[in-house]
Coordinates of C-alpha atoms in Angstrom, one line a residue:
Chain D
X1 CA -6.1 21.1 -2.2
X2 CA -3.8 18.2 -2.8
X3 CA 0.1 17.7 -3.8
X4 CA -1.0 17.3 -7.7
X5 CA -2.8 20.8 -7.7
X6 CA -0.6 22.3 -6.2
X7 CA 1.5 22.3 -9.6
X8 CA 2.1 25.3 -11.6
X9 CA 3.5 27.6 -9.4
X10 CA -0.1 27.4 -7.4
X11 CA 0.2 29.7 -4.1
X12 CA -0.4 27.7 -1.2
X13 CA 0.6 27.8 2.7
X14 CA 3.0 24.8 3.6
X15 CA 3.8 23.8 7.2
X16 CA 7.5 24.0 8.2
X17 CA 7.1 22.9 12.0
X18 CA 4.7 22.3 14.6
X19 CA 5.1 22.6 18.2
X20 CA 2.6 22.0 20.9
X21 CA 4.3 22.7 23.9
X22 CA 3.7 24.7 26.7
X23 CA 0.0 25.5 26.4
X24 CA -0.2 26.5 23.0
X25 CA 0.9 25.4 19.4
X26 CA 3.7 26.9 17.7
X27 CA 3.0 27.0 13.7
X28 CA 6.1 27.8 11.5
X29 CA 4.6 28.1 7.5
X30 CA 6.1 29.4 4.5
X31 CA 4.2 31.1 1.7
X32 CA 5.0 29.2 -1.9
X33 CA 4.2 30.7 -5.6
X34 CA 3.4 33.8 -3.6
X35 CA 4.7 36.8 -1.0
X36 CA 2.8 39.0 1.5
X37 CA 3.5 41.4 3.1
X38 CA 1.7 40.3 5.9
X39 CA -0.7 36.9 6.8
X40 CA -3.7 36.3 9.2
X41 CA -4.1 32.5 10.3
X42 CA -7.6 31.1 9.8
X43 CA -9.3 28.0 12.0
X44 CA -13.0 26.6 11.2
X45 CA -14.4 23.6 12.9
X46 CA -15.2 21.4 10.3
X47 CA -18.7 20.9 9.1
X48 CA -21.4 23.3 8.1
X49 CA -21.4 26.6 10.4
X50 CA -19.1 25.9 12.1
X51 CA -16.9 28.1 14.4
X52 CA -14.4 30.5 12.8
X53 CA -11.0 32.1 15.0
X54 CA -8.5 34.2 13.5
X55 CA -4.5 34.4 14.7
X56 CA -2.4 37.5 13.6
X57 CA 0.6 35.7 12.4
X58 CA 3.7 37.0 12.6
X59 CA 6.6 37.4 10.0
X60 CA 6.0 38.8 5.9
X61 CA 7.6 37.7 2.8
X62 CA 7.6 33.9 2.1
X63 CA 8.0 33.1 6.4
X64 CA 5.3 33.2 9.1
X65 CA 4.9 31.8 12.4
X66 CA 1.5 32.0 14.2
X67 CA 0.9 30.8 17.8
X68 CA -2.3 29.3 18.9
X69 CA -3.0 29.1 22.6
X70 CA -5.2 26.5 23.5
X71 CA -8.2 28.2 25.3
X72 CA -10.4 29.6 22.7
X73 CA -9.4 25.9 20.5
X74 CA -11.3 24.2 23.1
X75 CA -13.5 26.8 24.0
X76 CA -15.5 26.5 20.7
X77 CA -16.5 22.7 20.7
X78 CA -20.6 23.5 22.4
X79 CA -21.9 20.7 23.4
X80 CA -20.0 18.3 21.3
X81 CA -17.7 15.6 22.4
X82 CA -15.1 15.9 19.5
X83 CA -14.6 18.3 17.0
X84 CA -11.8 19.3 14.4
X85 CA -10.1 22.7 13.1
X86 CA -9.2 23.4 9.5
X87 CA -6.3 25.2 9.4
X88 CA -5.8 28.6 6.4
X89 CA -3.3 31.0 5.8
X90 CA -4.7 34.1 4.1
X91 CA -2.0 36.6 3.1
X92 CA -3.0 40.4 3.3
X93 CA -3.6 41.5 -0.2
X94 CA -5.3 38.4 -1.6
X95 CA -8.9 39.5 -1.5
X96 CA -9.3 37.4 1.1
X97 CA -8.2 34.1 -0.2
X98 CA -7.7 31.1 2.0
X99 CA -4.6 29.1 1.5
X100 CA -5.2 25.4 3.1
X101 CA -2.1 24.5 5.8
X102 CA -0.7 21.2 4.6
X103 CA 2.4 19.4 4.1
X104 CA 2.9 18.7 0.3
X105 CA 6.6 19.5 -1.1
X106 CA 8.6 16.6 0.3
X107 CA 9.2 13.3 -0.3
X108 CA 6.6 11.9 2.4
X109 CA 3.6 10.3 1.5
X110 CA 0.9 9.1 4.2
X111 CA 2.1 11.6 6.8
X112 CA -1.6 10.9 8.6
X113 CA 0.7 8.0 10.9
X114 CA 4.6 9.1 10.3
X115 CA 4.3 13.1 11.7
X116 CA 3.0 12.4 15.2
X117 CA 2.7 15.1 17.7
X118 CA 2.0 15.3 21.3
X119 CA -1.2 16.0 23.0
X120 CA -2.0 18.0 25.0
X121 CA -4.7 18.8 27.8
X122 CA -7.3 22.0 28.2
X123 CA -10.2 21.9 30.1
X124 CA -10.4 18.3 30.3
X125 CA -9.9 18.7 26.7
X126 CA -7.3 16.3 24.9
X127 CA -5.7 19.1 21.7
X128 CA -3.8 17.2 19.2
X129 CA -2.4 18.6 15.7
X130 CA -2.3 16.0 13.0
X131 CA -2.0 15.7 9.5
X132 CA -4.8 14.5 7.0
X133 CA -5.4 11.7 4.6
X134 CA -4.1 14.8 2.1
X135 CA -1.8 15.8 4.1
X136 CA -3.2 18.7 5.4
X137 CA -3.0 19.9 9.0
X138 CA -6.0 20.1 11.1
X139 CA -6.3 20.0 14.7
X140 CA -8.3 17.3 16.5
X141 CA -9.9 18.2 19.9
X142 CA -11.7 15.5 22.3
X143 CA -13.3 15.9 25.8
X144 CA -12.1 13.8 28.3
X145 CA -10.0 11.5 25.8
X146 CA -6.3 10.9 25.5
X147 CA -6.4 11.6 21.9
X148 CA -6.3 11.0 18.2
X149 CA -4.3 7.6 18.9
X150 CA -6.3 5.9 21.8
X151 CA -9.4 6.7 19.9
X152 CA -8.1 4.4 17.2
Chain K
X1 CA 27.0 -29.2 -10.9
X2 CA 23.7 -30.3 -8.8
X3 CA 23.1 -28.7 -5.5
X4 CA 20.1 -28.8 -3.2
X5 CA 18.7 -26.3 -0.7
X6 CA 17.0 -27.6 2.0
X7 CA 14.6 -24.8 3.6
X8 CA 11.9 -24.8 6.2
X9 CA 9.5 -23.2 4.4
X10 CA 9.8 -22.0 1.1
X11 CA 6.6 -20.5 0.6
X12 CA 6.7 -17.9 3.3
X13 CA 8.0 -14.4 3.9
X14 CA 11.3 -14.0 5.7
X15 CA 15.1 -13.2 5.0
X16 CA 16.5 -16.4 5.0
X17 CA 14.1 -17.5 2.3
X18 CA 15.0 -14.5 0.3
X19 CA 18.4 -15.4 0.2
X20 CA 18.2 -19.1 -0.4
X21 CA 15.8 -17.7 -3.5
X22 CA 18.7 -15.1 -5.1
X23 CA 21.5 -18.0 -4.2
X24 CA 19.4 -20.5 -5.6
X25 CA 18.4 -17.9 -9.1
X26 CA 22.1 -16.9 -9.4
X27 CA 23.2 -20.6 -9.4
X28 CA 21.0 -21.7 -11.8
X29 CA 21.2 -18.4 -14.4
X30 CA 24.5 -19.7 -15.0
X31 CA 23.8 -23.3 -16.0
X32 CA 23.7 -25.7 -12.5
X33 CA 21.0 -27.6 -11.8
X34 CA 19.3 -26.5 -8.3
X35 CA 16.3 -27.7 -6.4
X36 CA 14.6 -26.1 -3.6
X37 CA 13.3 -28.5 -1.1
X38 CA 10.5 -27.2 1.9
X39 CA 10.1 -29.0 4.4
X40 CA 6.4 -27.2 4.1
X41 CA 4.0 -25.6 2.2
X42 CA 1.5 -23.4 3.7
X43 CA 0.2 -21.9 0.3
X44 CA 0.0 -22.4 -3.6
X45 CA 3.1 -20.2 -5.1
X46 CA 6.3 -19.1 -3.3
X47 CA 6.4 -15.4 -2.9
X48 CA 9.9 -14.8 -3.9
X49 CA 10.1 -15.6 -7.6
X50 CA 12.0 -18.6 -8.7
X51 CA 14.6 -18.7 -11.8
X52 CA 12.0 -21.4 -14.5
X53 CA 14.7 -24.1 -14.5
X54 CA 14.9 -24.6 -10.8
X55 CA 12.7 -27.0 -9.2
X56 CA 10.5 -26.5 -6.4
X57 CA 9.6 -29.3 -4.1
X58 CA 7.7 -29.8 -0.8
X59 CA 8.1 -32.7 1.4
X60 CA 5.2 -31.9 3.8
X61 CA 2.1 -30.4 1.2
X62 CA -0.8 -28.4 3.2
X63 CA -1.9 -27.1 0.5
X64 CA -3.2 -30.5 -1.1
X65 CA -6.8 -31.3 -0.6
X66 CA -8.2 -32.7 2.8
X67 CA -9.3 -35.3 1.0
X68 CA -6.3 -36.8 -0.3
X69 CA -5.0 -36.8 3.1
X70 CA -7.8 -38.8 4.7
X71 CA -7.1 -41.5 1.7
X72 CA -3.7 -42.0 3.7
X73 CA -5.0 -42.0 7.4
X74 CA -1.6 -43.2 8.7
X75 CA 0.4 -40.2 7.5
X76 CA -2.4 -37.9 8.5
X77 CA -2.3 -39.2 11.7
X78 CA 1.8 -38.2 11.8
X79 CA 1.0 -35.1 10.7
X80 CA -0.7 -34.3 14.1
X81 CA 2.1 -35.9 16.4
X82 CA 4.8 -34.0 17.0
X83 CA 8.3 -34.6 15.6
X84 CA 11.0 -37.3 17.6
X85 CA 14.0 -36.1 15.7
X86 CA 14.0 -32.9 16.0
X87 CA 15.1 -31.3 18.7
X88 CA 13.0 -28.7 21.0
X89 CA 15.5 -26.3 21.7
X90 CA 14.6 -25.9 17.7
X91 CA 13.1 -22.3 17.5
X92 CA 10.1 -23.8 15.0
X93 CA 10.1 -27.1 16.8
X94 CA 6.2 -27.4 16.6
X95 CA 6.2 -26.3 12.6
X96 CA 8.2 -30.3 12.4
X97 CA 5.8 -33.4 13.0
X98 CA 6.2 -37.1 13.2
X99 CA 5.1 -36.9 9.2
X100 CA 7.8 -34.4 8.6
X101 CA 10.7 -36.5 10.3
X102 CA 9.7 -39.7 7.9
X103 CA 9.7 -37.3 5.0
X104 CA 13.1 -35.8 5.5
X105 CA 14.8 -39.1 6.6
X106 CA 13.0 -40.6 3.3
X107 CA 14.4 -37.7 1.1
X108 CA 18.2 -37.1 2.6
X109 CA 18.5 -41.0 2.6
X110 CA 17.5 -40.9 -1.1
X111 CA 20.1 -38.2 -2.0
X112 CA 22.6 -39.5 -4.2
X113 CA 25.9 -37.5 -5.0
X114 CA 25.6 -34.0 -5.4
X115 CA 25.6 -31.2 -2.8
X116 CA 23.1 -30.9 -0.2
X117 CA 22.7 -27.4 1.6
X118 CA 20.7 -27.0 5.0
X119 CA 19.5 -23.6 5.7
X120 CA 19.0 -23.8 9.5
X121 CA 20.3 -26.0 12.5
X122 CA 17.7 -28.4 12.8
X123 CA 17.9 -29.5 9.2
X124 CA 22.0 -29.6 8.9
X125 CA 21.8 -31.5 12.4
X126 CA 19.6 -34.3 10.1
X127 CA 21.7 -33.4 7.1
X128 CA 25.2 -35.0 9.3
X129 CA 23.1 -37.6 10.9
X130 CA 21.1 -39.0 7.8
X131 CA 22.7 -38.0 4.7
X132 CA 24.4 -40.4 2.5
X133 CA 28.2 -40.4 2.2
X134 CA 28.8 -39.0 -1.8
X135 CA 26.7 -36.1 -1.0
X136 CA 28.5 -33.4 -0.2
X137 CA 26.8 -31.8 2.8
X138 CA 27.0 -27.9 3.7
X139 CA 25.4 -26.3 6.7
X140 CA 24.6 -22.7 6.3
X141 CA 24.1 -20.9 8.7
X142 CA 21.7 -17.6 8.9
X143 CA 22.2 -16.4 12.7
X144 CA 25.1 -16.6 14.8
X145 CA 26.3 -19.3 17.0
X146 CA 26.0 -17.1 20.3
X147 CA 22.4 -17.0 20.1
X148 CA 21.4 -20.4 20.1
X149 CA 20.5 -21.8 23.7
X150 CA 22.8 -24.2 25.0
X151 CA 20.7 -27.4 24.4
X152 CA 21.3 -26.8 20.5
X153 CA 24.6 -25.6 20.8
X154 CA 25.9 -28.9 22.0
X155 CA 23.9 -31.1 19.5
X156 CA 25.9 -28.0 16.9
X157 CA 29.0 -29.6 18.7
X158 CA 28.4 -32.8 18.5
X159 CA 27.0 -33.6 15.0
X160 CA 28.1 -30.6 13.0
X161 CA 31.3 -32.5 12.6
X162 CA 29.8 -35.0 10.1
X163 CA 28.7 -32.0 7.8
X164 CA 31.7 -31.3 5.0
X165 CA 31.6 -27.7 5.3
X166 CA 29.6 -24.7 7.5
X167 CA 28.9 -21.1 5.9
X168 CA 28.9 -18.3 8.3
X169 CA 27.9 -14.7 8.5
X170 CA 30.6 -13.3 9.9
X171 CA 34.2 -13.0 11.1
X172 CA 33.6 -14.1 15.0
X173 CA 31.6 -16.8 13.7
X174 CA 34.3 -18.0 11.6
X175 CA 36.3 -18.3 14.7
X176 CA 33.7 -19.9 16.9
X177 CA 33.2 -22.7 14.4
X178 CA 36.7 -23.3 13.8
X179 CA 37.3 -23.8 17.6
X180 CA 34.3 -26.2 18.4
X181 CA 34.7 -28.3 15.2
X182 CA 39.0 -28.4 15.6
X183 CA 40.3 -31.9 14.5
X184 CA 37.1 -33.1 12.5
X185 CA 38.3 -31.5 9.1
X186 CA 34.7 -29.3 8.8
X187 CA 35.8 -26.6 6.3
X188 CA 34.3 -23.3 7.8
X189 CA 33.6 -20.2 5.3
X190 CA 32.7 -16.9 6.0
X191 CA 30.0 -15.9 2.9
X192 CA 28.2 -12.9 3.8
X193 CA 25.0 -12.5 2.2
X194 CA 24.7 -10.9 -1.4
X195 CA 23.0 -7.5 -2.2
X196 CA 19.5 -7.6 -3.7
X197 CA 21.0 -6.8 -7.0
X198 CA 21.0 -4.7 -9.9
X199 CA 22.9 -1.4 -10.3
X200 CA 22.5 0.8 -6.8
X201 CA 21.9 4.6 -7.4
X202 CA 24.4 6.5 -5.5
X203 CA 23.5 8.9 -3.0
X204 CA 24.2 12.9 -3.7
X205 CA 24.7 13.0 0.4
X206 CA 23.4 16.5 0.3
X207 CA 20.4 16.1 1.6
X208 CA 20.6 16.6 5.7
X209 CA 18.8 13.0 6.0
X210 CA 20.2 10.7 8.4
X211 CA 18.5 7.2 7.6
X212 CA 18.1 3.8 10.1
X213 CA 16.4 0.9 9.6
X214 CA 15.4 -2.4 11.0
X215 CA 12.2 -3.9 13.4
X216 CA 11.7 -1.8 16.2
X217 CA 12.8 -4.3 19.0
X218 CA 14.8 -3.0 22.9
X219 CA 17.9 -4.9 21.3
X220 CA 18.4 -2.6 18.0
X221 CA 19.0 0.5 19.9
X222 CA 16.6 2.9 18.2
X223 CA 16.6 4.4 21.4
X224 CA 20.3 5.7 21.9
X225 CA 19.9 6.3 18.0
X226 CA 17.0 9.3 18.8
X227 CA 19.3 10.3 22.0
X228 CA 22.2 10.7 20.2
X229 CA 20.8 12.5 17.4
X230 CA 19.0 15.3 19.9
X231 CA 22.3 16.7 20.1
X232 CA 22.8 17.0 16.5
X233 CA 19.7 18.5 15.6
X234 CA 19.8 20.8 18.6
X235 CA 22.8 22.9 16.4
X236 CA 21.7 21.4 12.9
X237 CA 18.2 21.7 12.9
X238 CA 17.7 21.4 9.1
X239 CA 18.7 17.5 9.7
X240 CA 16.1 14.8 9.9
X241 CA 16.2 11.2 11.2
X242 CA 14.0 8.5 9.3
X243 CA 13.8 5.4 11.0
X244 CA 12.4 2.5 8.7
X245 CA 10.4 -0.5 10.4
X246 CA 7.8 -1.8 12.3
X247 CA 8.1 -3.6 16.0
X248 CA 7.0 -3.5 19.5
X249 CA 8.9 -0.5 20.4
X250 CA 6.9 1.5 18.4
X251 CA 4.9 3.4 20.9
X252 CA 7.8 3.6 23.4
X253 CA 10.2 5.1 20.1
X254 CA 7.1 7.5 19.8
X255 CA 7.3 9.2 23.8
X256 CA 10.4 9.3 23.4
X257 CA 10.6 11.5 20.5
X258 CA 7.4 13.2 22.1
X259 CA 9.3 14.1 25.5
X260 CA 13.0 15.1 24.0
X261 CA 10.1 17.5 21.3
X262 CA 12.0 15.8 18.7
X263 CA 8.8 15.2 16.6
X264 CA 10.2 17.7 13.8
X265 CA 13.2 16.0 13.3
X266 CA 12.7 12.0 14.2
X267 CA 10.1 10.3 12.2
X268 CA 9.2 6.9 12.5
X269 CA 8.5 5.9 8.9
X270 CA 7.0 2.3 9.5
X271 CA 8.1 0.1 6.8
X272 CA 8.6 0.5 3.0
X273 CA 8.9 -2.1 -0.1
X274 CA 11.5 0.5 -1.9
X275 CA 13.9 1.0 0.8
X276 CA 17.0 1.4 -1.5
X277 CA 15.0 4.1 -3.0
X278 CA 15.1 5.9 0.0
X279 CA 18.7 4.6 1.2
X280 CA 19.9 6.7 -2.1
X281 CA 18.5 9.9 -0.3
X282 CA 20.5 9.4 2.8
X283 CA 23.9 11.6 3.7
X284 CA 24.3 9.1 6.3
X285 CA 23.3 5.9 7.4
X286 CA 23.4 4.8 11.3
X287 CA 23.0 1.7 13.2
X288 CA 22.7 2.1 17.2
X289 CA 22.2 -2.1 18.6
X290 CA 25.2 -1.8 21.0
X291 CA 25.7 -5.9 20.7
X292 CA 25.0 -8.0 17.4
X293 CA 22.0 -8.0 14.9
X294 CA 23.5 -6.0 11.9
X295 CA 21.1 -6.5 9.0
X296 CA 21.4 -6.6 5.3
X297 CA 20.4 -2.9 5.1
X298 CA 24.0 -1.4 6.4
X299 CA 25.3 -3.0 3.4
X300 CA 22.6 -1.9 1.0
X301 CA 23.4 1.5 2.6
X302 CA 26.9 1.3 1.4
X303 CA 26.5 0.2 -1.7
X304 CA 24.3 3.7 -2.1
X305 CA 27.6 5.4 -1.6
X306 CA 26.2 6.1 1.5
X307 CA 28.6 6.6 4.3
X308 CA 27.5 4.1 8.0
X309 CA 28.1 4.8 11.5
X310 CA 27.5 1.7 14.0
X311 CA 28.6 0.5 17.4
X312 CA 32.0 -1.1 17.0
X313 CA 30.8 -5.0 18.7
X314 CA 31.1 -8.5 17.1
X315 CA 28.5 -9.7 14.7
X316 CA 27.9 -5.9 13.5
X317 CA 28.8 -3.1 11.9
X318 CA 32.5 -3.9 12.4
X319 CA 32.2 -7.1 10.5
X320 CA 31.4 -4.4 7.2
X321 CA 32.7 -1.1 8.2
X322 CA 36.2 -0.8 8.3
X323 CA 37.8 2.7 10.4
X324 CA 41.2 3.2 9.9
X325 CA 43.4 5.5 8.2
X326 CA 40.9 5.4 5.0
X327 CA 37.8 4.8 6.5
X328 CA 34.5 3.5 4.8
X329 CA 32.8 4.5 7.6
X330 CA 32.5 4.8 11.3
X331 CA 32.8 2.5 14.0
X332 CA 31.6 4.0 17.6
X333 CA 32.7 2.7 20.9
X334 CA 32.0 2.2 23.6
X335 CA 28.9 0.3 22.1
X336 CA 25.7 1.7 23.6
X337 CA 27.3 5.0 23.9
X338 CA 24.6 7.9 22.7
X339 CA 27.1 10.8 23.5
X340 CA 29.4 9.0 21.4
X341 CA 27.0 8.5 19.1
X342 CA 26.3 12.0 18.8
X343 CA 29.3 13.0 18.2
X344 CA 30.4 10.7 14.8
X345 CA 27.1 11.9 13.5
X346 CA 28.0 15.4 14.4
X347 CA 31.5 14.9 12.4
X348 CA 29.5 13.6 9.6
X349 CA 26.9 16.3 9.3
X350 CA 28.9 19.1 10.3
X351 CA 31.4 17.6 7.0
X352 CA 30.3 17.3 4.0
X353 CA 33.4 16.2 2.4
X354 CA 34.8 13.8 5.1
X355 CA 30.8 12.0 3.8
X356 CA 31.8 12.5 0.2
X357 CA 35.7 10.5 0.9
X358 CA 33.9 8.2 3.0
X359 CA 31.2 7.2 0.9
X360 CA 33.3 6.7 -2.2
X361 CA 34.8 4.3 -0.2
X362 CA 31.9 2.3 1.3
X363 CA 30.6 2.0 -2.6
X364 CA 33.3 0.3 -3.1
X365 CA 33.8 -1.7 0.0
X366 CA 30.2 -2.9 -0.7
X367 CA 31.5 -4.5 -4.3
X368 CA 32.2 -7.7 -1.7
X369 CA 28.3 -8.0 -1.5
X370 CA 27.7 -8.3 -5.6
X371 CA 25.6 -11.3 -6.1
X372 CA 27.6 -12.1 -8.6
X373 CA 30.8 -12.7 -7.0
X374 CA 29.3 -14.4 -3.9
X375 CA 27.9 -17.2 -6.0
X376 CA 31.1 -17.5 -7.2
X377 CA 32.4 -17.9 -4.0
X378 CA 30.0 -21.0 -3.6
X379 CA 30.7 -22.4 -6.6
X380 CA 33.9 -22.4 -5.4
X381 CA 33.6 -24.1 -2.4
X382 CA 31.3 -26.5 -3.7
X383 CA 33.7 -27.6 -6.4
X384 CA 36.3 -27.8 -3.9
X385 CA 34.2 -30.0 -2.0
X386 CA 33.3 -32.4 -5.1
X387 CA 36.6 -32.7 -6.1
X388 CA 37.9 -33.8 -3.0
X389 CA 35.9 -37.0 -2.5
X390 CA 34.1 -36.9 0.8
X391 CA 34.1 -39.9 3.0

């Protein structure tokens, strides 16, 4: 899902403020074109059968925050050297739909190299949130590297 | 009335072309006849866009055809030596050759009447030495006197007295040239550079956006900008910092932000062609270099409606911003001070109607800065100059 479909009062799941600090990653999301009463946070590794997780999140109405601790995030990657997780949001009630996280209702285009955030280190893994060419959040994990930016 | 800018390079990218190009535009939408002359040309068409009746000439052509230089062996063998009358404390020294010195001796000897303006040291320093008398000659001037090295500043000393009149930036400059050019009847000006133009869209200031811009460089301060602003956002954290540009501190700016975990309220934006587009978003607008290097954008900020906060040193902010009993703005000392800093952005945030008063006032403070009324401020000087016969 991009910015243009996102018109018409479309529900979708847009990302307020990340924090990766302290061993984890703090997510702070509202709900648009849509309230629940509750929300359940959704990760896939990207690519076909790929690994699933699921985070309670916390919070109902139009406000959530879900907190992702690192270990199962780099837990998942096999035998693989880098992977990345697809971030959802799917509110109770929905029949199960799955909201995309992203970034789409302000005035910033091209986030992918303006929101930076820190990485950070599990089991020799480097963990680093980031912001896609649509701006939608995914999280970018690499064994033994430094992260998204020295890979570049 | 004919006048003539002599520029470096008029086919390239940089501020000082830009605003020999809208000087040269204005001049010449209201009937004078201008020429741009280049010492080079690097490619086929200028990139700033030229007003049709004003004429375009290079001195030195790289764009022309190897060919027709190897018809003229002598001149292409100038071409490749490097210049004798220039000097090297020159910051482009090596862009000047031995083919570029006959060229501009050739052309200022040529001149004849009319007033000549040189757009950087090295070319007013041939403009005293060379010109003709009848033309009337005007040095501009596009950085400040203190940050030239001392080998140019005494050639400055020395020859700038046979120019008819120096244009400066600023205030202190004013003052500096006045005292080193005393006795020799050098008529120094303070013309600020004009505003890009057209009608700027005021700012709502409701939007909690502070705004900076510039090239990310250890001398602009971008660092005490981000430290002072930690404190604001600790209380306010709906408030954002946007920091336009590009530089070498980029990655440094970056930890920074990283280590205070300011990386949901400080963005580096990199750089933008429709930065008054996002000036007119701004509640306020902040400069943090703690010694000189204040841009054209604090200006642009103001005329926004936009209300600026800068360290109170010479060159910058103060030469625009003027604190007082009605301020249009803020000036913060001491310079380099983040927790002082902080706290006139706090004032600012924390008020929405001392930004309101403040940038009513700054809109109107940048009115000084119309393009329109600077070029008649040269017109004025330069018919002061012709009718004054100089010897």
């Amino acid at each position: 899902m991009d910015g243009a479909s996102r018109g018409g009062g479309m529900p979708g799941a847009e990302v307020e403020e990340v924090w990766p600090r302290g061993g984890r990653i703090l997510l702070r999301l509202s709900l648009v074109g849509t309230g629940a009463e509750g929300a359940t946070l959704v990760l896939r590794v990207r690519g076909a059968g790929g690994a699933e997780l699921q985070v309670r999140a916390d919070g109902s109405g139009h406000r959530f925050e879900a907190c992702l601790p690192l270990a199962p995030l780099v837990a998942a990657g096999g035998d693989v050297d880098a992977w990345v997780w697809d971030l959802y949001l799917v509110p109770d009630g929905s029949g199960g739909e799955a909201l995309r996280l992203g970034k789409h209702l302000d005035d910033v285009r091209g986030k992918k190299h303006i929101f930076r955030y820190p990485v950070q280190h599990a089991a020799r893994t480097a963990v680093e949130p980031y912001f896609t060419a649509k701006d939608n959040l995914s999280i970018s994990c690499r064994r033994g590297a430094a992260g998204r930016g020295a890979a570049r | 009335m004919r006048i003539r800018y002599l520029l470096l390079n008029a086919y390239a990218y940089g501020g000082t072309v830009r605003t020999v190009v809208n000087q040269a535009n204005a001049l010449a939408a209201v009937g004078h006849t201008v020429e741009v002359v280049s010492v080079r040309r690097n490619r086929a068409a200028p990139p700033f866009g030229l007003h049709p009746a004003v004429r375009l000439q290079p001195l030195v052509d790289g764009t022309e055809p190897a060919a027709a230089r190897w018809a003229r062996p002598l001149e292409a063998w100038l071409a490749g030596r490097p210049s004798g009358l220039v000097a090297e404390s020159e910051g482009q020294y090596g862009r000047f050759s031995r083919l570029s010195d006959w060229r501009l001796v050739r052309y200022l000897r040529g001149l004849d009447g009319g007033v000549l303006v040189t757009t950087r040291p090295a070319l007013s320093l041939l403009s005293a030495r060379f010109a003709p008398a009848g033309v009337v000659r005007i040095g501009q001037e596009h950085r400040y006197y203190g940050h030239y090295g001392a080998d140019l500043a005494r050639e400055i000393d020395a020859r700038y007295r046979r120019l008819h009149a120096v244009t400066v930036l600023t205030a202190a400059d004013r003052e500096t040239y006045a005292a080193r050019l005393a006795g020799a009847g050098v008529r120094v000006e303070q013309i600020p550079h004009p505003l890009s133009g057209g009608a700027p869209r005021r700012s709502r200031l409701d939007r909690p956006l502070i705004l900076s811009a510039g090239r990310l460089t250890a001398d602009k301060g971008f660092d005490t900008l981000i430290r002072a602003f930690a404190d604001v956002a600790a209380d306010h954290p709906e408030w954002q910092l946007r920091i336009y540009g590009t530089g070498p501190e980029r990655d440094r700016l970056r930890a920074l932000i990283n280590e205070r975990h300011l990386y949901n309220h400080v963005y580096l934006m990199g750089t933008t062609p429709r930065l008054e587009r996002e000036l007119a978003k701004a509640s306020v607008f902040a400069l943090a270099a703690p010694q000189a290097g204040c841009g054209m954008a604090l200006a642009e900020a103001m005329s926004h409606g936009v209300p600026p906060v800068g360290f109170d040193c010479p060159h910058g902010p103060r030469e625009l911003i003027r604190d007082g009993p009605s301020p249009d703005g803020v000036l913060v000392s001491p310079p380099g001070d983040a927790g002082a800093l902080g706290r006139a952005l706090r004032k600012l945030v924390e008020h929405p109607e001392l930004r309101r008063e403040m940038g009513k006032r700054a809109a109107e403070s940048a009115r000084r800065y119309e393009p329109g009324g600077i070029r008649d401020r040269w017109v004025a000087l330069c018919h002061a100059l012709l009718a004054d016969p100089p010897s």
